[in-house]
Coordinates of C-alpha atoms in Angstrom, one line a residue:
X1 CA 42.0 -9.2 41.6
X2 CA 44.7 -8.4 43.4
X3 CA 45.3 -8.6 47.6
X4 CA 47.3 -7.2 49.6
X5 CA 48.4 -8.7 53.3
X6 CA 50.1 -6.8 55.8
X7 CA 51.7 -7.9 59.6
X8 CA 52.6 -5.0 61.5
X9 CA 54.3 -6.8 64.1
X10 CA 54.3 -10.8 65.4
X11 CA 57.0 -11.1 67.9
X12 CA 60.2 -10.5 65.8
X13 CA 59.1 -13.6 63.7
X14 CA 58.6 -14.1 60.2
X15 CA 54.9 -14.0 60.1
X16 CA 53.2 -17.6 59.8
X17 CA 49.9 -15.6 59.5
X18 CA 50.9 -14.0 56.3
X19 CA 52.6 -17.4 54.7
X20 CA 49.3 -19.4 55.2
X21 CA 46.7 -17.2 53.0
X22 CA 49.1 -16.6 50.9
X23 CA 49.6 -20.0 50.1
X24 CA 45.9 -20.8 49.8
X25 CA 45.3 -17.6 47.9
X26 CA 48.3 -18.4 45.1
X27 CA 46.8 -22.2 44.8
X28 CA 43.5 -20.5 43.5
X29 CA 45.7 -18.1 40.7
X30 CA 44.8 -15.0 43.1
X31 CA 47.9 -12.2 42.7
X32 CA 49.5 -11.9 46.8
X33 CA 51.8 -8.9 47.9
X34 CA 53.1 -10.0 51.2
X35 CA 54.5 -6.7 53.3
X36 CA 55.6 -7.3 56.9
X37 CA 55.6 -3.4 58.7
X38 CA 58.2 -4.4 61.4
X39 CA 60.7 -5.4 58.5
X40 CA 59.9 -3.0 55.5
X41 CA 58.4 0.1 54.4
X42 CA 54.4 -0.3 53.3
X43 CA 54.7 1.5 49.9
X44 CA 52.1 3.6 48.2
X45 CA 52.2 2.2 45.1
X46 CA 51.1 -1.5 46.8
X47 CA 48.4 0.1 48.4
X48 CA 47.0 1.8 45.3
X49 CA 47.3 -1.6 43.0
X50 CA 45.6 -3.8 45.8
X51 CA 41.9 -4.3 45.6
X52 CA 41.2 -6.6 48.7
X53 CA 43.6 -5.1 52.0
X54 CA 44.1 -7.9 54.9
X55 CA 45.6 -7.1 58.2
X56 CA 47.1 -9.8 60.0
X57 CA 46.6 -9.2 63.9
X58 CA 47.8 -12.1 66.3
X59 CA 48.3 -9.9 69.5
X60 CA 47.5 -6.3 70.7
X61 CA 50.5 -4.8 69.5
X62 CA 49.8 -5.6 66.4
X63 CA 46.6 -3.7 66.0
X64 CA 47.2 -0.7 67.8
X65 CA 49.9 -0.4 65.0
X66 CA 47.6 -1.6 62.8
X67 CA 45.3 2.2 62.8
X68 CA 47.5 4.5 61.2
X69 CA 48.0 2.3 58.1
X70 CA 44.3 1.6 58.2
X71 CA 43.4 4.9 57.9
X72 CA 46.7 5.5 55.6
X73 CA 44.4 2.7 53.0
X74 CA 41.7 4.2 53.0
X75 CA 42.4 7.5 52.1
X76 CA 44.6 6.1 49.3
X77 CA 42.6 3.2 48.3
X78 CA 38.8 4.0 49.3
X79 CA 37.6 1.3 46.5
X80 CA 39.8 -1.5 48.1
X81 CA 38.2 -3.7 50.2
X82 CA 39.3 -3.8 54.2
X83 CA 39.8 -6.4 56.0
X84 CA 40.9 -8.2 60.0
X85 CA 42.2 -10.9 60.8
X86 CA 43.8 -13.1 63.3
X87 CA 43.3 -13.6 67.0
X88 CA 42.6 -10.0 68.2
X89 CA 40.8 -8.9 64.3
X90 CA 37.3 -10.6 66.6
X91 CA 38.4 -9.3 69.8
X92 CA 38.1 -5.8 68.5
X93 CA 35.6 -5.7 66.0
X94 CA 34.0 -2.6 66.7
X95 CA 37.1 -0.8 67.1
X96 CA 37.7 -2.0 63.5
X97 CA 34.4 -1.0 62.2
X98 CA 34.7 2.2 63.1
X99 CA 37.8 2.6 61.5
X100 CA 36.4 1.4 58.8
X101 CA 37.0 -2.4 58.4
X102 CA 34.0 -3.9 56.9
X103 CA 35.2 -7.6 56.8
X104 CA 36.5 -8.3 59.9
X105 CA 37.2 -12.5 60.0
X106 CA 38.2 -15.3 62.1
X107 CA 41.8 -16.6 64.4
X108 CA 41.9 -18.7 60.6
X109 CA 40.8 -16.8 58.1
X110 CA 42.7 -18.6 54.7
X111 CA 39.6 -19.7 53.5
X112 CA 37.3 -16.4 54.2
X113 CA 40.1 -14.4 52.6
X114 CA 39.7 -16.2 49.5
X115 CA 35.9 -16.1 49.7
X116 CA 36.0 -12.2 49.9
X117 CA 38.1 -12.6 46.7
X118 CA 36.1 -15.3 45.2
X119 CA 32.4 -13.6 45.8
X120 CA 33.3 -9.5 45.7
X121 CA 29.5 -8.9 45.7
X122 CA 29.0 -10.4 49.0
X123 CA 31.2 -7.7 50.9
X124 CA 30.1 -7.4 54.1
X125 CA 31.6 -10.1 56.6
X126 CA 31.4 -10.1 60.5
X127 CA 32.8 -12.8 62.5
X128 CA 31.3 -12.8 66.1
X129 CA 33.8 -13.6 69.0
X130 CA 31.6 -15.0 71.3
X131 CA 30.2 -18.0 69.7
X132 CA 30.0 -20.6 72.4
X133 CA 29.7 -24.9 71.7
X134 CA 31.3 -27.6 71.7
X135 CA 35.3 -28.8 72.0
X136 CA 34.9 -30.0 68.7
X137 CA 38.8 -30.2 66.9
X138 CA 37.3 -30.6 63.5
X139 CA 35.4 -27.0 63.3
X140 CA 37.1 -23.7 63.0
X141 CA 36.8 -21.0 66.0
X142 CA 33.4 -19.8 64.5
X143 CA 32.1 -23.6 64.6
X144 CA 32.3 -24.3 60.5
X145 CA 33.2 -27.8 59.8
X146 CA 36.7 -27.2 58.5
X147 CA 38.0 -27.6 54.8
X148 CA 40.7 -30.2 54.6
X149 CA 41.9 -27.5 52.5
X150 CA 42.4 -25.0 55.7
X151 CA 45.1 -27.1 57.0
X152 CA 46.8 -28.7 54.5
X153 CA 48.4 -26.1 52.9
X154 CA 52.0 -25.6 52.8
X155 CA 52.7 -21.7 54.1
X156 CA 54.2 -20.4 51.2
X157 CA 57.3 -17.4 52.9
X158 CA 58.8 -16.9 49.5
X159 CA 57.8 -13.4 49.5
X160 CA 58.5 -12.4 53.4
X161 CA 61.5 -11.0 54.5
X162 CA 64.6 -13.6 54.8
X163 CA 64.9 -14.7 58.5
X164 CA 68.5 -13.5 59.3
X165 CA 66.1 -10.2 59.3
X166 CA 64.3 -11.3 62.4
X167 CA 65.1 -12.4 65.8
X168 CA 67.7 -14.9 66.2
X169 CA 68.8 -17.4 69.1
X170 CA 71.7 -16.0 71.4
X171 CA 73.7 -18.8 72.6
X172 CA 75.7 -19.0 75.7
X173 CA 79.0 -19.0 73.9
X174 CA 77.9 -15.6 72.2
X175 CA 77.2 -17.6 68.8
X176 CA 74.0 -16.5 67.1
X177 CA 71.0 -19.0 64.8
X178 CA 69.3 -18.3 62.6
X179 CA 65.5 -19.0 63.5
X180 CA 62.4 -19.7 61.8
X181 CA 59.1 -20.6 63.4
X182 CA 55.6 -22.2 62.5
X183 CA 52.8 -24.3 64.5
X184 CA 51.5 -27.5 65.0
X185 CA 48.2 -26.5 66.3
X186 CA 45.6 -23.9 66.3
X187 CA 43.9 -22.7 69.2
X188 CA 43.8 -24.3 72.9
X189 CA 41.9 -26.0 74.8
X190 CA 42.9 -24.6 78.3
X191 CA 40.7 -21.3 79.4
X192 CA 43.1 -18.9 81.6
X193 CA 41.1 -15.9 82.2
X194 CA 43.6 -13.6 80.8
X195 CA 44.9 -15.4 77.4
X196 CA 43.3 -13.7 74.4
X197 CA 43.2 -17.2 72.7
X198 CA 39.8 -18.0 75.2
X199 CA 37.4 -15.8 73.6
X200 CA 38.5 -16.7 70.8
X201 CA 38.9 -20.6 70.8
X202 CA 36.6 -21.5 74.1
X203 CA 39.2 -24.1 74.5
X204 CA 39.3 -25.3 71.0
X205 CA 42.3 -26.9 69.5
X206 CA 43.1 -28.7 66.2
X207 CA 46.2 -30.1 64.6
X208 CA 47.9 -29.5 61.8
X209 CA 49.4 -32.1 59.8
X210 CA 52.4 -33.2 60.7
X211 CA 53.4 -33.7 57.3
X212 CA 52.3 -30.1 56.7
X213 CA 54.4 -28.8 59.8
X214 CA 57.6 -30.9 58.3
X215 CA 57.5 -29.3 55.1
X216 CA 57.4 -25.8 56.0
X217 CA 60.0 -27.0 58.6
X218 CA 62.3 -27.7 55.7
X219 CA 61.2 -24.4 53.7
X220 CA 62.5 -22.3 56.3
X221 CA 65.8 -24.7 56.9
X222 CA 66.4 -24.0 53.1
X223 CA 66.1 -20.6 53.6
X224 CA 68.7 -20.9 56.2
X225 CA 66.9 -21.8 59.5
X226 CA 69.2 -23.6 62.1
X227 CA 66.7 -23.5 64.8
X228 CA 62.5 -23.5 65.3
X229 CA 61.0 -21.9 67.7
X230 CA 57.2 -23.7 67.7
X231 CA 54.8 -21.1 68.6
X232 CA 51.6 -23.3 69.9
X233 CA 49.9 -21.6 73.4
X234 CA 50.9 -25.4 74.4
X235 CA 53.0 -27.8 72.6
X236 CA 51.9 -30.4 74.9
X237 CA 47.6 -29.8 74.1
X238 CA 48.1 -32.4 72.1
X239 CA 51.5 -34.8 73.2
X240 CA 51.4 -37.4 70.9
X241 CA 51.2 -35.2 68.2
X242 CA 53.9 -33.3 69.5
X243 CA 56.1 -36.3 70.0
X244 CA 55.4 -37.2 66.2
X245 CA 56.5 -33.8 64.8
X246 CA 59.6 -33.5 66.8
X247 CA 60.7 -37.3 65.7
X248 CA 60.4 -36.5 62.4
X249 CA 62.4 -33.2 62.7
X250 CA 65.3 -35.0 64.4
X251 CA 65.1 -37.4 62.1
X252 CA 64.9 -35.1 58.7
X253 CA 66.8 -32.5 59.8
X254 CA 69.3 -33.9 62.6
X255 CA 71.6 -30.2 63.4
X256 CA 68.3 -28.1 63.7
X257 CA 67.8 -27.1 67.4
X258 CA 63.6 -26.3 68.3
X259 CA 62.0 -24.7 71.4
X260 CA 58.4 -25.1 72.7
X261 CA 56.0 -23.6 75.2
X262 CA 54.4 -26.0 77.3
X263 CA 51.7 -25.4 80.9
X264 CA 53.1 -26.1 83.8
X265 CA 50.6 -28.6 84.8
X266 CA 51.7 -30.1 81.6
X267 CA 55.4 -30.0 82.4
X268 CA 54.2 -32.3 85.4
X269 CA 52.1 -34.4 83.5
X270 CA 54.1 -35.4 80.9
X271 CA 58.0 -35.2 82.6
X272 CA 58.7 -38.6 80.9
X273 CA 58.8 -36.8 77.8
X274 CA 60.7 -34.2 78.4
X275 CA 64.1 -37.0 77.8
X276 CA 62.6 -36.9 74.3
X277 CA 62.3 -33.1 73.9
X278 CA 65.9 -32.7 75.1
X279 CA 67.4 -35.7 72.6
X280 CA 65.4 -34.7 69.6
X281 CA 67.1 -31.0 69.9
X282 CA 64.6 -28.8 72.0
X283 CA 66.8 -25.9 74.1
X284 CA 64.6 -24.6 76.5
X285 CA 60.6 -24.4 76.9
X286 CA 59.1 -21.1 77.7
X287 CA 56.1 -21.7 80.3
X288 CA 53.5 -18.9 81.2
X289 CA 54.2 -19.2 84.8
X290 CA 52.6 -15.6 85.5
X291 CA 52.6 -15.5 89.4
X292 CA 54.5 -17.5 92.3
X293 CA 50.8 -16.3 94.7
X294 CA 48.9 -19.2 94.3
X295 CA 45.3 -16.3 94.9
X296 CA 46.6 -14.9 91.8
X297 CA 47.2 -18.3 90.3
X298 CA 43.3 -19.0 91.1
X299 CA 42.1 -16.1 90.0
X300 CA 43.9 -16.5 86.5
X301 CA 42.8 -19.9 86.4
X302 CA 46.0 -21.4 85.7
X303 CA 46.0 -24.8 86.6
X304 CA 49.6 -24.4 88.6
X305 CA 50.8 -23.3 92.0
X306 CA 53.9 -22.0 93.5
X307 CA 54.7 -25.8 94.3
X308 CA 53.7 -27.0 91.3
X309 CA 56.3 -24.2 89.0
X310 CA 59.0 -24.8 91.8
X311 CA 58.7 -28.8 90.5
X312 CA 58.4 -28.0 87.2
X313 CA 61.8 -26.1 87.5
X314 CA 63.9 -28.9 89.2
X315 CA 62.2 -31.4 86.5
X316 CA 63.6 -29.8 83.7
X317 CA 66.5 -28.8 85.0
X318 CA 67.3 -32.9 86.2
X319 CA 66.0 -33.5 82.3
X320 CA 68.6 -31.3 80.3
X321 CA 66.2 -29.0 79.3
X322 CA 66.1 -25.4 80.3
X323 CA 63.1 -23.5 81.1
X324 CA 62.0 -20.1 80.3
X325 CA 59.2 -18.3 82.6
X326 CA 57.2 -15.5 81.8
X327 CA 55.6 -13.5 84.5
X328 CA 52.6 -11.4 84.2
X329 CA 54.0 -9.5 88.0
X330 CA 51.6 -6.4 87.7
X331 CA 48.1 -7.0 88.3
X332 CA 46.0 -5.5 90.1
X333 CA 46.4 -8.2 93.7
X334 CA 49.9 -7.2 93.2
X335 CA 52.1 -5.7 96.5
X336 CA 55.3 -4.4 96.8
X337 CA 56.4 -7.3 99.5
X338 CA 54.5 -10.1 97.2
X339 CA 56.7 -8.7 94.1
X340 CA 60.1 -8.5 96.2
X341 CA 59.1 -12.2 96.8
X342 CA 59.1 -13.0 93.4
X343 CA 62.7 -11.4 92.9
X344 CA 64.1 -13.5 95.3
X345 CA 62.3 -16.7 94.1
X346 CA 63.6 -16.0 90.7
X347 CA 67.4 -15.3 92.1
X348 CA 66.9 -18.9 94.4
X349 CA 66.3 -20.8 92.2
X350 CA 68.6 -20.0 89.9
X351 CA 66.5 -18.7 87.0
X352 CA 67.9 -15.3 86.6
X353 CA 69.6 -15.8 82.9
X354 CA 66.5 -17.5 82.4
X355 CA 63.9 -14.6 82.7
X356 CA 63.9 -12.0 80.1
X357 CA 64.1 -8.6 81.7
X358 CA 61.0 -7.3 80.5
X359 CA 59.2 -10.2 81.9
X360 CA 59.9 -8.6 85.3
X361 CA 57.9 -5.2 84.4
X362 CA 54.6 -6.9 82.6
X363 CA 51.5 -5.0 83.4
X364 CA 48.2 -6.7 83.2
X365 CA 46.6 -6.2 79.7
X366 CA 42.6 -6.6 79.9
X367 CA 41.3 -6.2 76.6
X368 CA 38.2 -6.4 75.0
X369 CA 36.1 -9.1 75.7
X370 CA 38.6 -10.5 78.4
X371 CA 37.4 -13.6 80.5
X372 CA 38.7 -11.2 83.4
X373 CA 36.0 -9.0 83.2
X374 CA 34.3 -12.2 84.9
X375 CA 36.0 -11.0 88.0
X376 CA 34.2 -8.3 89.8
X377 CA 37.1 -7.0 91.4
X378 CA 38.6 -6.7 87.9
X379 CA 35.3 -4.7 87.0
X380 CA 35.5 -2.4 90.2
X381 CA 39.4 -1.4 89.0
X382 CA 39.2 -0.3 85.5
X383 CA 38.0 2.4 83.7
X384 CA 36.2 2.2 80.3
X385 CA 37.2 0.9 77.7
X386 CA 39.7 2.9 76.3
X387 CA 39.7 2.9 72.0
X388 CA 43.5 4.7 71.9
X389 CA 45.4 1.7 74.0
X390 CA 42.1 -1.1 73.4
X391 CA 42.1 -1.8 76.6
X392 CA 40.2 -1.4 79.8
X393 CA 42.8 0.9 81.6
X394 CA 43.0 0.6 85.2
X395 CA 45.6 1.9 88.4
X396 CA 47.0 0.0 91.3
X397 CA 45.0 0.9 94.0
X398 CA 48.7 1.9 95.9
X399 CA 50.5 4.3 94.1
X400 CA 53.9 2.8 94.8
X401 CA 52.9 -0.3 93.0
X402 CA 52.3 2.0 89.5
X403 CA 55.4 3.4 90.2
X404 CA 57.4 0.6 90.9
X405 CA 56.2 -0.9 87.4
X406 CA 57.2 2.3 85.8
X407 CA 61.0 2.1 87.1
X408 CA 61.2 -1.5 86.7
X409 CA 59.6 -1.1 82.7
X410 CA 62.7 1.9 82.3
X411 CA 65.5 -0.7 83.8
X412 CA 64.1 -3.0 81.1
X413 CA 64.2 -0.6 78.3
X414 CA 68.4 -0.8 78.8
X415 CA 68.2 -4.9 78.7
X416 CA 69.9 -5.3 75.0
X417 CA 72.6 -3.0 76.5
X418 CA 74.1 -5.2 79.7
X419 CA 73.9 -8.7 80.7
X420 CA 70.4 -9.8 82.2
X421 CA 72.0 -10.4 85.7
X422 CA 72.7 -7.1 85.9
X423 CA 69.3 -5.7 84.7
X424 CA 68.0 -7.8 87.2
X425 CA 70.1 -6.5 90.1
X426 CA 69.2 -3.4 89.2
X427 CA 65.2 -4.1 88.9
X428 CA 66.4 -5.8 92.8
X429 CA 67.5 -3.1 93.9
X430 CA 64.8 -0.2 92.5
X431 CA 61.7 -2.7 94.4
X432 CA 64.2 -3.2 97.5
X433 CA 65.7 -6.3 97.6
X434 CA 68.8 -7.8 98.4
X435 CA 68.9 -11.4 97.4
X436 CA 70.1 -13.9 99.5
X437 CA 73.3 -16.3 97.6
X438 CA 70.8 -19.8 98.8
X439 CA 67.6 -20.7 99.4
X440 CA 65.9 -23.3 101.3
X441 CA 62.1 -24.4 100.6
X442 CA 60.9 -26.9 103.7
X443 CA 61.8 -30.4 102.6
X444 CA 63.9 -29.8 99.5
X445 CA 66.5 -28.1 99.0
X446 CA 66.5 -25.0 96.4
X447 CA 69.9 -24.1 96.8
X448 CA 71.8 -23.0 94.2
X449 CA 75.5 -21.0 93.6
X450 CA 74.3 -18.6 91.0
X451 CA 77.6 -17.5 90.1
X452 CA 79.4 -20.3 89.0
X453 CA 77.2 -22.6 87.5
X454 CA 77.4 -22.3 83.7
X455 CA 74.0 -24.3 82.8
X456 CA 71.8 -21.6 84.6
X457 CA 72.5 -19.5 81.2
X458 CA 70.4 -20.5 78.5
X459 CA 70.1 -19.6 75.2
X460 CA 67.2 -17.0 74.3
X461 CA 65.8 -14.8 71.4
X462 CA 67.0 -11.6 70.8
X463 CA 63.5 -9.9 70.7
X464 CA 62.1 -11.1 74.0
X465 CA 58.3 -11.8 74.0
X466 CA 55.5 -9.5 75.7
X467 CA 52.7 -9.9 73.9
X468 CA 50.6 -9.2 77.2
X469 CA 52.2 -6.3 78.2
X470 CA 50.3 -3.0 78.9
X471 CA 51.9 0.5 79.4
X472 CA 51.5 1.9 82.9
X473 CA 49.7 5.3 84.2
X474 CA 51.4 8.2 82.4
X475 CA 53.6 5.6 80.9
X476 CA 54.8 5.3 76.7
X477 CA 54.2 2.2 74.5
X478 CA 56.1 -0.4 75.0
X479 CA 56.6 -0.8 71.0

């Protein structure tokens, strides 16, 4: 028996979500090919020697570029057995049965992996997506107790592509790392409306064991790694784990550099450790800040305000630690005047080196199954679902708004060719703007001289993330 796992894409990363069944698979004597699509070439002759085919699928990119080599293995392996998994292999399970997936499996799937290998005969698996319970930390997404076995296994990346083949750190000083990534938990346990994790996870979380975390840690710093970007929705869903794995990795491995994403209302809740993140080597902490209109906020179910990210910002910044927004800034509630707004709250307060470009042109993804479809104003607006883009496409009700996205989207498509202040002036100028040099927010003051001061450029990963991205009207992949 032999299986084969393929990532098509995760983010410029070297895929966790290959490393971990791998590992579990190779502890029970099963034969593993490992092929990442975004690195190397998927060859025939793995496809015709495999007899169980996985696809790893953490975000929607991933599977749309997941169809073509589906269909590719089946017409050159029709005895191998298919298989999904990963967060959006659920999400889009009838997709993948009509394509022709008959095992499509969980967010976690090391252990059904290795019962499709174990038990051939039984070769027709469907996880459900919508399985609703408890918070329970000690079952898996589809409520199984879990195996002790499902988290203590150390990923095992000896077959993946080295990392100086994925995205790296840029520094300010124009120095480059070497990155490597993992997690420390799986799932969350918050429910924004719009996070494909929700569906998935209904605000399940669990940890993995720190020890567990450590040693893949030192894997990837053997392979090279000089910094670890930790890819949990929320480092801070569970803190005092956190605070336990970062310890150990400023104490183990003393020159690596890490970076986190952390809530906003977390940011706020647990300031008195960010003194800790910025001593034990964390450089900046990307925070889904999606919208400075608190409606928008609501309606997303966030947990932040427009208040609450303008604190967040002046606590990190007083704590040493930068911070990284993303922005989802085209929904549907979206206006021309609202977006200018965010332009110049972006400029203000100082954040302009902090925002990667493409961040600025994010459409609104609503895929299947998305807690948004709640929102009957989100029903009224899109179209059927749509099995080309897996989505539920929908248009601005004002034109200008579409279009604005669509010139904003090109500016950002010439990012990795000028600085990011200058993409940004440009994306300024295409929605009308012309940013003030200070700003001034009632009792405190914002301002800032955002052409002098040095720390206002932090580092950042060369392949910026947009896993919630959506092409506009008339509009080409992002990919």
């Amino acid at each position: 028996m032999r299986v084969l796992l393929i990532s098509t894409y995760d983010l410029g990363r070297q895929p966790l979500g290959l490393a971990a069944p791998a590992a579990r698979l190779r502890a029970a004597g099963v034969a593993v090919d490992c092929v990442d699509t975004s690195r190397d070439e998927l060859r025939d002759e793995q496809i015709r020697s495999a007899d169980v085919v996985a696809f790893y699928l953490p975000m929607h990119t991933a599977t749309r570029l997941a169809g073509p080599l589906v269909d590719r293995v089946r017409a050159l392996r029709p005895t191998a057995a298919l298989a999904a998994y990963g967060l959006y292999a659920p999400l889009n399970r009838v997709w993948l049965r009509d394509k022709g997936v008959r095992h499509v499996l969980g967010a976690e799937a090391e252990r059904e992996i290795l019962e499709l290998v174990e038990r051939p005969a039984d070769r027709l698996r469907v996880v459900p997506s919508d399985v609703e319970g408890q918070n329970d930390r000690h079952c898996d997404p589809e409520g199984r107790p879990y195996d002790p076995r499902d988290r203590s296994q150390i990923p095992d990346r000896s077959t993946l592509p080295p990392l100086s083949r994925y995205a790296a750190l840029q520094m300010p000083d124009g120095s480059r790392r070497v990155v490597g990534s993992t997690d420390t938990t799986r799932g969350c346990k918050h429910v924004c409306r719009h996070c494909p994790i929700v569906p998935v996870y209904h605000g399940r979380f669990t940890a993995i064991p720190v020890d567990v975390v450590i040693e893949d840690v030192r894997s990837q710093v053997t392979a090279g790694a000089q910094h670890i970007s930790f890819g949990d929705p929320d480092f801070f869903n569970g803190p005092t784990h956190g605070r336990r794995v970062v310890e150990r990795v400023a104490r183990e491995f003393p020159s690596v550099t890490y970076d986190v994403t952390i809530k906003i209302e977390h940011l706020l809740k647990h300031a008195a450790m960010l003194p800790l993140l910025r001593d034990t080597g964390c450089l900046f902490i990307t925070s889904a800040v999606e919208s400075i209109d608190d409606d928008v906020l609501v309606k997303l179910q966030k947990g932040h305000t427009r208040a609450d990210f303008m604190a967040a910002v002046e606590i990190c910044r007083s704590s040493g630690v930068a911070l990284a927004p993303t922005f989802v800034p085209f929904t549907p509630w979206t206006t021309i005047d609202g977006y200018r707004e965010l332009l110049t709250y972006i400029a203000t307060l100082g954040l302009v080196e902090a925002v990667a470009p493409i961040q600025l042109a994010i459409r609104l993804l609503v895929t299947a199954e998305s807690k948004l479809l709640e929102l009957a104003d989100i029903r009224d607006t899109v179209d059927p679902f749509d099995p080309t883009s897996l989505t539920f496409p929908w248009r601005h009700r004002d034109s200008q708004v579409d279009r604005l996205q669509q010139d904003v989207m090109r500016i950002a498509g010439t990012a990795s060719r000028g600085r990011r202040a200058d993409v940004f002036a440009r994306m300024a100028d295409a929605a009308g703007v012309t940013m003030p040099p200070r700003f001034h927010d009632g009792s405190r003051d914002m301002s800032r001289d955002l052409s002098s001061d040095a720390s206002l450029v932090p580092p950042y990963m060369t392949e910026a993330w947009y896993c919630c991205a959506e092409p506009g009207p008339e509009q080409v992949d992002l990919v």
